[in-house]
Coordinates of C-alpha atoms and ligand atoms in Angstrom, one line a residue:
Chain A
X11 CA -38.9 41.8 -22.5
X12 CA -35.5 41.4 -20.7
X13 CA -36.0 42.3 -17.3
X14 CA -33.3 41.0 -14.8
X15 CA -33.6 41.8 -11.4
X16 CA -30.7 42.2 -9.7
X17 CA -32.5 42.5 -6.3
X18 CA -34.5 39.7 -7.0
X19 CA -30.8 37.7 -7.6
X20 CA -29.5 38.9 -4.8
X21 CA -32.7 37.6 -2.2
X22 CA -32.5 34.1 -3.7
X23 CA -28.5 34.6 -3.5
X24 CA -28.1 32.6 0.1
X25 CA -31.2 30.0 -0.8
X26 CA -29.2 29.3 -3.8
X27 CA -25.8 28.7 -2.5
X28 CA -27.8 26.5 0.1
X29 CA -28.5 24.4 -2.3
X30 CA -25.4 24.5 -3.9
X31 CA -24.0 23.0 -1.1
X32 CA -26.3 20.1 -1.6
X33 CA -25.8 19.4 -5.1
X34 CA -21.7 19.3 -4.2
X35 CA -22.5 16.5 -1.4
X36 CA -24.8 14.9 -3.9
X37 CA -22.1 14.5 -6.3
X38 CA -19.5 13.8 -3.8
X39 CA -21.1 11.2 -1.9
X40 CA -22.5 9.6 -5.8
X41 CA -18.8 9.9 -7.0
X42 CA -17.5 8.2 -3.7
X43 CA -19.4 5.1 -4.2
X44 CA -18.9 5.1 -7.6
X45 CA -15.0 4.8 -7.3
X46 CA -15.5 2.1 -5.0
X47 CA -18.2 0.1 -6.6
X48 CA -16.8 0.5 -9.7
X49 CA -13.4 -0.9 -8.9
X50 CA -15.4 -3.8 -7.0
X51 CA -17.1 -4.1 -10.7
X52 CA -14.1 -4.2 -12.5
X53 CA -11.8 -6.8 -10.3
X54 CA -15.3 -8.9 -10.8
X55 CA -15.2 -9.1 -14.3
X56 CA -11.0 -10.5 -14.1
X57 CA -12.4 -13.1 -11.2
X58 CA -11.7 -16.6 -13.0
X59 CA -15.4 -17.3 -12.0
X60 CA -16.7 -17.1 -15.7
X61 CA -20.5 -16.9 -14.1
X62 CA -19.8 -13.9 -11.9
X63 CA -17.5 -12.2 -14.9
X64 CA -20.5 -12.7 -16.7
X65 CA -23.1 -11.7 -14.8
X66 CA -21.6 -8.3 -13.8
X67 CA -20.5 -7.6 -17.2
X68 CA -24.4 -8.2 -18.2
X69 CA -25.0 -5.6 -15.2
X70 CA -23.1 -3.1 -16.2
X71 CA -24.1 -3.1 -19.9
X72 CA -27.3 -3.2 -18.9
X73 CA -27.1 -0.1 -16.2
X74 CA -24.7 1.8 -19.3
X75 CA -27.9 1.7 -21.6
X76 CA -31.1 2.7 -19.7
X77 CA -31.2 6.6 -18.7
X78 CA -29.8 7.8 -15.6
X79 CA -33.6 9.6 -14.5
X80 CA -35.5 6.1 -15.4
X81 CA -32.7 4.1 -12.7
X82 CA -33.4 7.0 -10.4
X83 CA -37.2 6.8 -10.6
X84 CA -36.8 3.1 -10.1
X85 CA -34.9 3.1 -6.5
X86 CA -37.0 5.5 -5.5
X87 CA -40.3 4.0 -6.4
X88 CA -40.2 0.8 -7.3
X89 CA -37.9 0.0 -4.5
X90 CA -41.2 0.5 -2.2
X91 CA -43.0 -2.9 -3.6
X92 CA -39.8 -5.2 -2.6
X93 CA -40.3 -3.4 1.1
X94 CA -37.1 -1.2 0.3
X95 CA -38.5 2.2 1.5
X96 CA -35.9 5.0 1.1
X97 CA -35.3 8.5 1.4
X98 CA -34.8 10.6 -1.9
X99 CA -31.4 11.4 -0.8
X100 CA -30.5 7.5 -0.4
X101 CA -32.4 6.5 -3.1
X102 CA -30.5 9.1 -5.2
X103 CA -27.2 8.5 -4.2
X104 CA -27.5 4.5 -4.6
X105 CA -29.0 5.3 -8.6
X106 CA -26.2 7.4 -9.1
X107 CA -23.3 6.0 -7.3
X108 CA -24.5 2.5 -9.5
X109 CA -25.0 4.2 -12.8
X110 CA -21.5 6.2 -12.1
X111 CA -20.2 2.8 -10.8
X112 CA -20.9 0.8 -14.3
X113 CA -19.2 4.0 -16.4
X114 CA -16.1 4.0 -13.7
X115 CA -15.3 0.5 -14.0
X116 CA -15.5 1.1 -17.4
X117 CA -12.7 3.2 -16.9
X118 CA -10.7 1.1 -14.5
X119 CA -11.3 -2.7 -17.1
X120 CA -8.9 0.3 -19.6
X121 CA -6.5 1.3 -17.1
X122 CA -5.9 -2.1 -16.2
X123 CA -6.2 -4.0 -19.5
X124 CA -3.3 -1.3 -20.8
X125 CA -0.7 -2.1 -18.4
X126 CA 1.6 -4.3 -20.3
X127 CA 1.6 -8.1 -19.8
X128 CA 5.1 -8.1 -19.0
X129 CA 4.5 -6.4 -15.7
X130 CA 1.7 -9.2 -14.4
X131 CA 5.1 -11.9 -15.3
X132 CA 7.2 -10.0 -13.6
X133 CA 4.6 -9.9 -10.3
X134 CA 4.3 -14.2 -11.0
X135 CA 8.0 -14.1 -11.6
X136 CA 8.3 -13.0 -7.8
X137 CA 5.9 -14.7 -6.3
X138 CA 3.3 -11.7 -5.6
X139 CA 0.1 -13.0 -4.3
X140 CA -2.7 -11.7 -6.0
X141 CA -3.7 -8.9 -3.9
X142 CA -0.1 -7.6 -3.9
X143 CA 0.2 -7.5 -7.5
X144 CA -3.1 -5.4 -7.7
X145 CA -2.7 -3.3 -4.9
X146 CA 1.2 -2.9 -5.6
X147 CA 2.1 -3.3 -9.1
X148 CA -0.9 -3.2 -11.2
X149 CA -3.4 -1.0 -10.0
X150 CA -1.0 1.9 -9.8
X151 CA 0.2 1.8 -13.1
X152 CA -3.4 1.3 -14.3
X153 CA -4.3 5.1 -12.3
X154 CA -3.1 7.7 -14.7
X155 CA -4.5 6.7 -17.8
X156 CA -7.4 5.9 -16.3
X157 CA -7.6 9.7 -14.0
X158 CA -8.8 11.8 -17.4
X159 CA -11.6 9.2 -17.6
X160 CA -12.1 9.4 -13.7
X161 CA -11.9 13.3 -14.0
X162 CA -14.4 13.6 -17.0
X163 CA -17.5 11.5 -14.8
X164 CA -16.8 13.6 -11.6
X165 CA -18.0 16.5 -13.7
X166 CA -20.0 14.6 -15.4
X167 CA -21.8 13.3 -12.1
X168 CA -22.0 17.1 -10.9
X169 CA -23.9 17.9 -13.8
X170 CA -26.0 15.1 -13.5
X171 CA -26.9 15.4 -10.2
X172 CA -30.3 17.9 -11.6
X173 CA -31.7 14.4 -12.3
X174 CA -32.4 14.3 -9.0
X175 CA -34.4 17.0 -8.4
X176 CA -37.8 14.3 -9.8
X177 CA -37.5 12.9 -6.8
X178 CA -37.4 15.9 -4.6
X179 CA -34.2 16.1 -3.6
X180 CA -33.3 19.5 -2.7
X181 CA -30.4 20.1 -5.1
X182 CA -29.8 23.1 -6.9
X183 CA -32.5 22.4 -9.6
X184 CA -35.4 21.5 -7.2
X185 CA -34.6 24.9 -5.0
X186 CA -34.2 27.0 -8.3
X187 CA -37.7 25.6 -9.2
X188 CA -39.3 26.1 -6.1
X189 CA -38.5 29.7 -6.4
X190 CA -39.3 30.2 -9.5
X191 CA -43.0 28.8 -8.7
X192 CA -43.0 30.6 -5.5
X193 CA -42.2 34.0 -7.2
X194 CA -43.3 33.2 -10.5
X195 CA -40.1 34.5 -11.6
X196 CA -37.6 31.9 -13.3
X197 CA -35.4 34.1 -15.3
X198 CA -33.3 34.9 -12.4
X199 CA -32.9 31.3 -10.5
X200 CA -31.9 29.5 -13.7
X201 CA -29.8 31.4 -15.2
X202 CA -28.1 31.5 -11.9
X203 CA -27.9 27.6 -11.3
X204 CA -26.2 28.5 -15.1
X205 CA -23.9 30.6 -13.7
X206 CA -23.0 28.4 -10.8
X207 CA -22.7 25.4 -12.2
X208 CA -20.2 27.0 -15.0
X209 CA -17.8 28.4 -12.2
X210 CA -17.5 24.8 -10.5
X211 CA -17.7 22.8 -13.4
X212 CA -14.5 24.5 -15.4
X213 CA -12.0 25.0 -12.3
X214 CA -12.9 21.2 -11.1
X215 CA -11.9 20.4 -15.1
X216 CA -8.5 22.2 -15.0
X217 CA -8.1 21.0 -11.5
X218 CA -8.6 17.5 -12.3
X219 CA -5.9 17.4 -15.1
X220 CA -3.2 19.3 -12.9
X221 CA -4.0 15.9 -10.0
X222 CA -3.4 14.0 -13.2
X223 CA 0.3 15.6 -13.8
X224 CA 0.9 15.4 -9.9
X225 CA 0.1 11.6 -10.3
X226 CA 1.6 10.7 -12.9
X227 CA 5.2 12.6 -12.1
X228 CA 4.2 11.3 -7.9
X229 CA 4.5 7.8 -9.4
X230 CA 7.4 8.4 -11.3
X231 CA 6.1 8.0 -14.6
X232 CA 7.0 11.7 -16.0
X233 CA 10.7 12.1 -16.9
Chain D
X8 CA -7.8 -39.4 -16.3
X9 CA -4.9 -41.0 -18.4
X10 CA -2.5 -38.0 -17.1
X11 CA -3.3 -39.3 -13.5
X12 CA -2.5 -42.5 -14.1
X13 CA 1.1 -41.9 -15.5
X14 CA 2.0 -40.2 -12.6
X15 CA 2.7 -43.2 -10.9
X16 CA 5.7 -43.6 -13.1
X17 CA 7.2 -40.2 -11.6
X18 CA 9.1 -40.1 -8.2
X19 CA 7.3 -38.3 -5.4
X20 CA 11.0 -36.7 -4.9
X21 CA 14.4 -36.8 -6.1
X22 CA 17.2 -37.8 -3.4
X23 CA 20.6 -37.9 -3.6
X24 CA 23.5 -35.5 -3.3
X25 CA 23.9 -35.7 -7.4
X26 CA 20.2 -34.7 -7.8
X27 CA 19.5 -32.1 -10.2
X28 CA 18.9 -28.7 -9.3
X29 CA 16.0 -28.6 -12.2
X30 CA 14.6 -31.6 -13.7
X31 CA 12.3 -32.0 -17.1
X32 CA 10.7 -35.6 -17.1
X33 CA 8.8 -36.0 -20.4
X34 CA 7.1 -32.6 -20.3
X35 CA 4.7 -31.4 -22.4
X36 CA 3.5 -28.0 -23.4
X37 CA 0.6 -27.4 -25.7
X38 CA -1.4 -24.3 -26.6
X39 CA -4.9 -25.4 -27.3
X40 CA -3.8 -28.2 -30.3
X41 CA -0.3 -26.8 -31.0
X42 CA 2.4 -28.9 -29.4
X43 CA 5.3 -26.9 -28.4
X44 CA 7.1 -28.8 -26.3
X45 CA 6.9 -33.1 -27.0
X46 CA 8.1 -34.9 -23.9
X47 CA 11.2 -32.5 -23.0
X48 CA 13.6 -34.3 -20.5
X49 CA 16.6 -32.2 -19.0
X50 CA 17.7 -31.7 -15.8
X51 CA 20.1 -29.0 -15.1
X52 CA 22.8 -29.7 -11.7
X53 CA 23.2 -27.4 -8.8
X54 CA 25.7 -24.5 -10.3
X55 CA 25.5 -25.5 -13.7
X56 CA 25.1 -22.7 -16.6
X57 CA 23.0 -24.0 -19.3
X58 CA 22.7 -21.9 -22.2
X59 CA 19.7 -22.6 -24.5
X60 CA 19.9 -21.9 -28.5
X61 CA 17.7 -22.3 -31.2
X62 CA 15.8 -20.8 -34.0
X63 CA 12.8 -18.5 -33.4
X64 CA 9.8 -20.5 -32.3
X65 CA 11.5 -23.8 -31.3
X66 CA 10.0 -23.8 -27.7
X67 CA 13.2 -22.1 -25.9
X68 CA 11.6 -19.0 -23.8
X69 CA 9.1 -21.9 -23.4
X70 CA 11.3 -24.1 -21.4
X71 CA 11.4 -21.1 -19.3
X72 CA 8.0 -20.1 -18.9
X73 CA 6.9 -23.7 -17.9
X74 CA 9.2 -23.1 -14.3
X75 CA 8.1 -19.6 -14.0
X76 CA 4.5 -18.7 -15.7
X77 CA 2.9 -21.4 -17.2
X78 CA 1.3 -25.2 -16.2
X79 CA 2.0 -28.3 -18.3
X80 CA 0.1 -30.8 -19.7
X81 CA 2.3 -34.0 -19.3
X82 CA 5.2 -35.1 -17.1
X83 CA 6.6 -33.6 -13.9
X84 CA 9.5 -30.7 -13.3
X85 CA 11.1 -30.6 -10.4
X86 CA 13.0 -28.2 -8.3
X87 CA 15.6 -29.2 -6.1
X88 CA 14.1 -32.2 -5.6
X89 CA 10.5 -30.9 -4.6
X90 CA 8.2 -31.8 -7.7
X91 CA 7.1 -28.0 -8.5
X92 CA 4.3 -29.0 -11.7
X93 CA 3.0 -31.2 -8.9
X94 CA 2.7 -31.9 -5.2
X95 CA 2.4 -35.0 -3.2
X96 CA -1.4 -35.5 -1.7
X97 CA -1.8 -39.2 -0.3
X98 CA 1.4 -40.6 -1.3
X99 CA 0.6 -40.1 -4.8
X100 CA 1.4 -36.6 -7.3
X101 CA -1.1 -34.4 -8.1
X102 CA -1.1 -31.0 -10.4
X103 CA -0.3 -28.1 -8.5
X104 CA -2.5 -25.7 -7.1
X105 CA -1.9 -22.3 -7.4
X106 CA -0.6 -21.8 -3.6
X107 CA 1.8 -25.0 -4.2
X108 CA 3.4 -23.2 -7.5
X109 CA 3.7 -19.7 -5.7
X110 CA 5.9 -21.7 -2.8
X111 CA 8.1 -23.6 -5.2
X112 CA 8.1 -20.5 -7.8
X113 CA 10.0 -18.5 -4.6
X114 CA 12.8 -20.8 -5.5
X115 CA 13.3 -19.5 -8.6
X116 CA 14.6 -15.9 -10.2
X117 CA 13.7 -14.6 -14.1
X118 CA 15.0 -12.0 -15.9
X119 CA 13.0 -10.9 -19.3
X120 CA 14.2 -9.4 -23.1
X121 CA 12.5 -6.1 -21.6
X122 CA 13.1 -6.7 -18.5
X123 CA 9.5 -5.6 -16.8
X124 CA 10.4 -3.2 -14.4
X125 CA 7.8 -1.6 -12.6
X126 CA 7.9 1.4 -13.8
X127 CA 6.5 3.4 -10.5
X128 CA 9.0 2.7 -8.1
X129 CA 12.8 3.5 -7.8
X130 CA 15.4 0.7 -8.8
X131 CA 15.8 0.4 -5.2
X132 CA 11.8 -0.1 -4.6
X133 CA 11.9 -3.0 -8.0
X134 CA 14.9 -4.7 -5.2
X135 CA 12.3 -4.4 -2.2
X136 CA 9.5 -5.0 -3.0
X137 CA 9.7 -9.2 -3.1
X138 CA 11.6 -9.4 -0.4
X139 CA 9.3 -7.5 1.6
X140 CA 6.0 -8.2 0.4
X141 CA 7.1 -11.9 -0.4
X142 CA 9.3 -13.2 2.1
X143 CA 8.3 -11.0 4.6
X144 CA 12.0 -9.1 5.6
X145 CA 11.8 -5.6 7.1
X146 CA 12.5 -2.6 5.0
X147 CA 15.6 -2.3 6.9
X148 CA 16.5 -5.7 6.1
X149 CA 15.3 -5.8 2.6
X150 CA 16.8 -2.3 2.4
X151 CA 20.3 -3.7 3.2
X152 CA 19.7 -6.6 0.6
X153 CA 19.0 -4.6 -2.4
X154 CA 21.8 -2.1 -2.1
X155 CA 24.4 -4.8 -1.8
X156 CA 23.3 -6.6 -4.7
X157 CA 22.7 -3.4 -6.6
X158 CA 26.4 -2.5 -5.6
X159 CA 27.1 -6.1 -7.4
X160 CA 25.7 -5.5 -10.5
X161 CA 27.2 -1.4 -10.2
X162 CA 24.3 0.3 -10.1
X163 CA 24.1 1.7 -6.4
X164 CA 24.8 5.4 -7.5
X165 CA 21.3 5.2 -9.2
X166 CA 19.3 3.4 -6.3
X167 CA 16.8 6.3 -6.3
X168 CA 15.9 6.5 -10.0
X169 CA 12.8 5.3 -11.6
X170 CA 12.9 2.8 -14.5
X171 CA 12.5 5.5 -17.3
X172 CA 15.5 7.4 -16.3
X173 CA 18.1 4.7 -16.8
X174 CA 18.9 3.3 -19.8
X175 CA 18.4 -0.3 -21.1
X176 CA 21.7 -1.7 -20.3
X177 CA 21.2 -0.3 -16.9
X178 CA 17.5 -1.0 -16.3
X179 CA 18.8 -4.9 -17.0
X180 CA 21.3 -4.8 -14.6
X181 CA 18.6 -3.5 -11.7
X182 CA 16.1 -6.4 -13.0
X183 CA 19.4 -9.1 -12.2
X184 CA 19.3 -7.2 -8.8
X185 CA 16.0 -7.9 -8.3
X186 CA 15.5 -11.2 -9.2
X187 CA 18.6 -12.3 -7.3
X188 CA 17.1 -10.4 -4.1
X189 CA 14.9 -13.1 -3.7
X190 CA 17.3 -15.7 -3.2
X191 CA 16.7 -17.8 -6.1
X192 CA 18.5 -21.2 -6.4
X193 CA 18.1 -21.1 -10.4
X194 CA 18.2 -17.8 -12.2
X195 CA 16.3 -17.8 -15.7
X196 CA 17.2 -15.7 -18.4
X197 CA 15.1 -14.6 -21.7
X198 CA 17.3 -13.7 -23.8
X199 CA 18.5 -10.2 -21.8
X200 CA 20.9 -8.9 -24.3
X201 CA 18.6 -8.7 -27.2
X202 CA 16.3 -5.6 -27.0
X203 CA 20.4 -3.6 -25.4
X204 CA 21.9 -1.5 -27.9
X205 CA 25.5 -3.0 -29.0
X206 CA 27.3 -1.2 -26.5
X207 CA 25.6 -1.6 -23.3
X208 CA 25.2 -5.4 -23.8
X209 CA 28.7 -5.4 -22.6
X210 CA 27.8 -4.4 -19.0
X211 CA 24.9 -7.1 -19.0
X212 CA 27.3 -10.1 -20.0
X213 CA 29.7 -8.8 -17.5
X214 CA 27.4 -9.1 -14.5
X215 CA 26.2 -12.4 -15.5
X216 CA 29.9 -13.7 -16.0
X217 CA 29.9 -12.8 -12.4
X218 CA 27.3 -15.1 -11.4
X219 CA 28.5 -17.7 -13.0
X220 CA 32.1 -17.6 -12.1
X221 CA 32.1 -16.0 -8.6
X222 CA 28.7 -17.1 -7.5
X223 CA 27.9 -20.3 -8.7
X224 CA 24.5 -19.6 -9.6
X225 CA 22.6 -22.4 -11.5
X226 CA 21.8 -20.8 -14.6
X227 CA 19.1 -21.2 -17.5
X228 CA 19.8 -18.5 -20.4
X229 CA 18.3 -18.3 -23.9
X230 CA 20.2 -16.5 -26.2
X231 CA 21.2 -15.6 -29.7
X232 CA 24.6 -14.8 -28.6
X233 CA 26.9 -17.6 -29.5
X234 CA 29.9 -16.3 -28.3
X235 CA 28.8 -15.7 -25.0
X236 CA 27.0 -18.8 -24.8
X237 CA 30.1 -20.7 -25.7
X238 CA 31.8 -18.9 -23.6
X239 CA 30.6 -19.1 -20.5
X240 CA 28.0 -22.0 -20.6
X241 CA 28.9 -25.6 -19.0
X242 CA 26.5 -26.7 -21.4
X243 CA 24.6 -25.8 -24.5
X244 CA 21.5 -27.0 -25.3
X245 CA 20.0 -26.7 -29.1
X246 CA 16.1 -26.5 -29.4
X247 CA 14.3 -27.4 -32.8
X248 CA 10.7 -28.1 -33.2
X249 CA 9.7 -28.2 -29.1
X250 CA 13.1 -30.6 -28.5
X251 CA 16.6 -30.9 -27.6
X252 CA 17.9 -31.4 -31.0
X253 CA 21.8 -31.9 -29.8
X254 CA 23.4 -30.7 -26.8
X255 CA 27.0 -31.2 -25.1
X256 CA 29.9 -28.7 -24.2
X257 CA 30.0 -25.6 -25.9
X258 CA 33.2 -26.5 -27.5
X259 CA 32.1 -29.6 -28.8
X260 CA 28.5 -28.1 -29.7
X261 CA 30.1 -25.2 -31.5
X262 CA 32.8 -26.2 -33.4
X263 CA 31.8 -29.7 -34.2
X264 CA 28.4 -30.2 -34.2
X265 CA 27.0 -33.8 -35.2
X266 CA 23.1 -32.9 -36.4
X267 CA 22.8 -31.4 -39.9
X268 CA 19.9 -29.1 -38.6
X269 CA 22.5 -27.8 -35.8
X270 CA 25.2 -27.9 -38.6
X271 CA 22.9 -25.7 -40.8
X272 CA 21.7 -23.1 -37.7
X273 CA 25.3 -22.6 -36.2
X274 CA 26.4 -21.4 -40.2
X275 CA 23.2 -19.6 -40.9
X276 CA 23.8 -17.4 -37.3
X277 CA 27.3 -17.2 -38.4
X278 CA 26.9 -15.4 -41.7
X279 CA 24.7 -13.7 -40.0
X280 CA 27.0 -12.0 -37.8
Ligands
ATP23 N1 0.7 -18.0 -25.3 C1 0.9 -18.7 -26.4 N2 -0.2 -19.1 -27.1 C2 -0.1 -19.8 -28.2 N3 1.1 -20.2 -28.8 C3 2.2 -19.8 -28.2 C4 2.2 -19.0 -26.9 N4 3.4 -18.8 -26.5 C5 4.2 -19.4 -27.5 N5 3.5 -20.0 -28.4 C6 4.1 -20.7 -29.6 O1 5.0 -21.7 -29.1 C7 6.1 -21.8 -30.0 C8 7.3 -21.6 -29.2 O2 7.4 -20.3 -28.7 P1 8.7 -19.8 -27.9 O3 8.3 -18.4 -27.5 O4 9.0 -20.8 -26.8 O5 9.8 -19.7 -29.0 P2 11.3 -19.2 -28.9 O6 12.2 -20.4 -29.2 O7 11.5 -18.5 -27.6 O8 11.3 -18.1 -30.1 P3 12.1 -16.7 -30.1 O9 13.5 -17.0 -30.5 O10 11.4 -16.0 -31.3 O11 11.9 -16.0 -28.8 C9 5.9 -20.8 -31.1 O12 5.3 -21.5 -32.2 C10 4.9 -19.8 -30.5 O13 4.1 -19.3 -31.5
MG24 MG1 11.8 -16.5 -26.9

């Protein structure tokens, strides 16, 4: 009843790993415009412009409450009928660098909203401009509690990056399938996208919190 | 519109050798409907040292905040002569705008109660970073700055700690450094002694002393420490209710106040001691 074939595992082996390969850039490139949009979200929502604070707050609760595979199918397919033809790999890094984006500057609105208020009058109190006091004083104060949050949604990105094997993306998932249907033998693939994903999921976890330490004592903060 | 009008009354400048350094024409501070400062007039001359007293909530960190962090909603303050609440457009005043109040804020240094600062760079980096970012120096030059006025207030053995290493007394003494590396002509202080322990406030006073008496810094400093205040202030200055209730020398304000509400807030401070 349990048959694993260890031959069989080793065939796939290299197609796997292939793949594997994929499903990192996937999730690096996602996670890359996520950091970036979502810091563009969060410095929106602090604009003075109350119409533009609310508009991308709207956005971002909005993006936060549909599912991740619906936003996914909706680039991809729906983009089509406003003449915005894409490939699955644009199509799936734009969904998931967005949805990523609205949970990130989730993250960052925290960070910044816990620095205390007495370091924005101290920025006034010497005549900062704006951009310094972010980019200066606020923003890297506003880093390390935000990093656990940051670290949590790159796994969380890797692991979501499956989703977008429905549009045929050739991830990890989508190859995994393919051989199962090819060889009508799935016991072996899935367990071993399992496997995989396990052994870079955990060590990116620990890794992510020692970053955190090196930040935090990098900046000072750490006595 | 009504605000516009009685601009006219203000002077687009103040001239004259005996001008003020700071000036408060009728200013007025509200938060939404809660008044906290009712037409405020006080001007403040070039080297003076005006210590500010008063009980909790009378508007005294206030007076402050209106020069460093916060607009107005009636009158003009001005800085050196310059109107700072307001700028001249036309021949006429007009509020400030942002860039305006950034330029004439450059003017002016202030130190907090828990002294804000930034926690991610080195005593020597909190010196910098105005000077370079703001007024544009070289590191070198900024550099040079910091180290002197950090040797001023004795804390250049600890240039290259960070803010949680030192301890309050200290971390107050690198904030004065700071805020004097920009240069200020008027030097605010909020109440810097009160969040020291007892025996560090010592080295605070001391470097302030200093600034009064070897720098000739104009000075505005709240405070609950009477004895200080009396004895280093030109002037003293008590606030109750959002106005000057009395003011005058400290050793007239001290030991012979006229107002019963000064009267009853020097003897309640006093048995409190
Ligand atoms: N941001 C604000 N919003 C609303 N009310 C405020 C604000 N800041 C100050 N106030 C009110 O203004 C009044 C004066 O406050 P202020 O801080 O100037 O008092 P203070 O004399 O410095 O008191 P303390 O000795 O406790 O520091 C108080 O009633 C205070 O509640
Ligand atoms: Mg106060």
């Amino acid at each position: 009843m349990f048959d694993w074939k260890w031959d069989f595992a080793f065939e796939i082996l290299p197609r796997l790993l292939g793949a594997t390969l994929n499903t990192l850039m996937a999730a690096g490139a996602g996670y890359a415009i996520a950091l970036v949009l979502g810091l563009v979200l969060a410095l929106a929502q602090r604009t003075p412009v109350r119409l533009l604070t609310a508009v991308v707050r709207e956005g971002v609760e909005f993006i936060r409450s549909t599912p991740l595979v619906l936003q996914i199918f909706f680039v991809f397919y729906v983009g089509p009928q406003f003449g915005l033809r894409l490939s699955p790999w644009t199509a799936g890094m734009i969904a998931i660098g967005l949805h990523y984006a609205a949970y990130l500057s989730e993250v960052y609105r925290g960070g910044i909203e816990a620095v205390p208020k007495g370091q924005w009058e101290a920025c006034t109190a010497l005549s900062l401009s704006t951009r310094d006091t972010y980019t200066r004083i606020i923003i890297p104060q506003a880093l390390p509690p935000a990093l656990a949050g940051m670290g949590n949604y790159l796994v969380g990105i890797f692991k979501d990056t499956p989703m977008l094997s429905v549009i045929g993306v050739a991830e990890l998932m989508h190859t995994a399938n393919a051989i199962g249907s090819e060889h009508y033998r799935f016991l072996e693939p899935i367990t071993m996208v399992g496997v995989i994903f396990l052994m870079i999921s955990l060590p990116a976890a620990a890794l992510v919190r020692l970053f955190e330490t090196w930040v935090r004592r990098k900046l000072g903060m750490i006595r | 519109m009504k605000d516009l009008h009685d601009l006219s009354r203000y002077p687009l400048r103040l001239e004259g050798p005996d001008r003020p350094m700071v000036s408060f024409r009728n200013v007025t501070k509200r938060y939404g409907d809660l008044v906290v400062l009712d037409g405020l007039n006080l001007d403040v001359a070039e080297g003076e040292m005006v210590s500010i007293i008063g009980p909790s909530g009378s508007g005294k960190t206030t007076v402050l905040r209106m020069l460093m962090l916060e607009r107005i909603q009636g009158g003009v303050i001005y800085v050196d002569g310059a109107p700072l609440s307001h700028m001249e457009r036309g021949g006429k005043l007009v509020p400030a705008n942002s860039r305006h109040l950034r330029a004439g804020r450059e003017q002016i240094g202030m130190c907090f109660q828990h002294f804000n600062l930034f926690p991610h760079m080195t005593a020597l980096g909190n010196c910098m970073e105005g000077p370079v970012q703001v007024l544009g120096l070289s590191k070198q030059a900024a550099r040079e700055r910091a180290e002197d006025l950090l040797e001023m207030v004795g804390m250049i053995d600890k240039r290259d700690e960070h803010p949680a290493r030192l301890s309050g007394g200290q971390q107050q003494r690198v904030a004065i450094a700071r805020a004097l590396a920009m240069r200020p002509k008027v030097l605010l202080l909020d109440e810097v002694t009160s969040a020291l322990d007892p025996e560090v406030i010592g080295e605070v006073t001391e470097v302030i002393r200093k600034l009064v008496q070897k720098y000739r810094l104009t000075i505005m400093m709240v405070t609950h420490q009477m004895g200080f205040a009396a004895d280093i202030s030109d002037r003293v200055c008590f606030f109750y209710d959002g106005r000057i209730e009395e003011e005058g020398a400290p050793a007239d304000l001290f030991s012979n106040p006229q107002k019963e509400r000064t009267q009853q807030f020097l003897s309640a401070v006093k048995s409190a001691d």
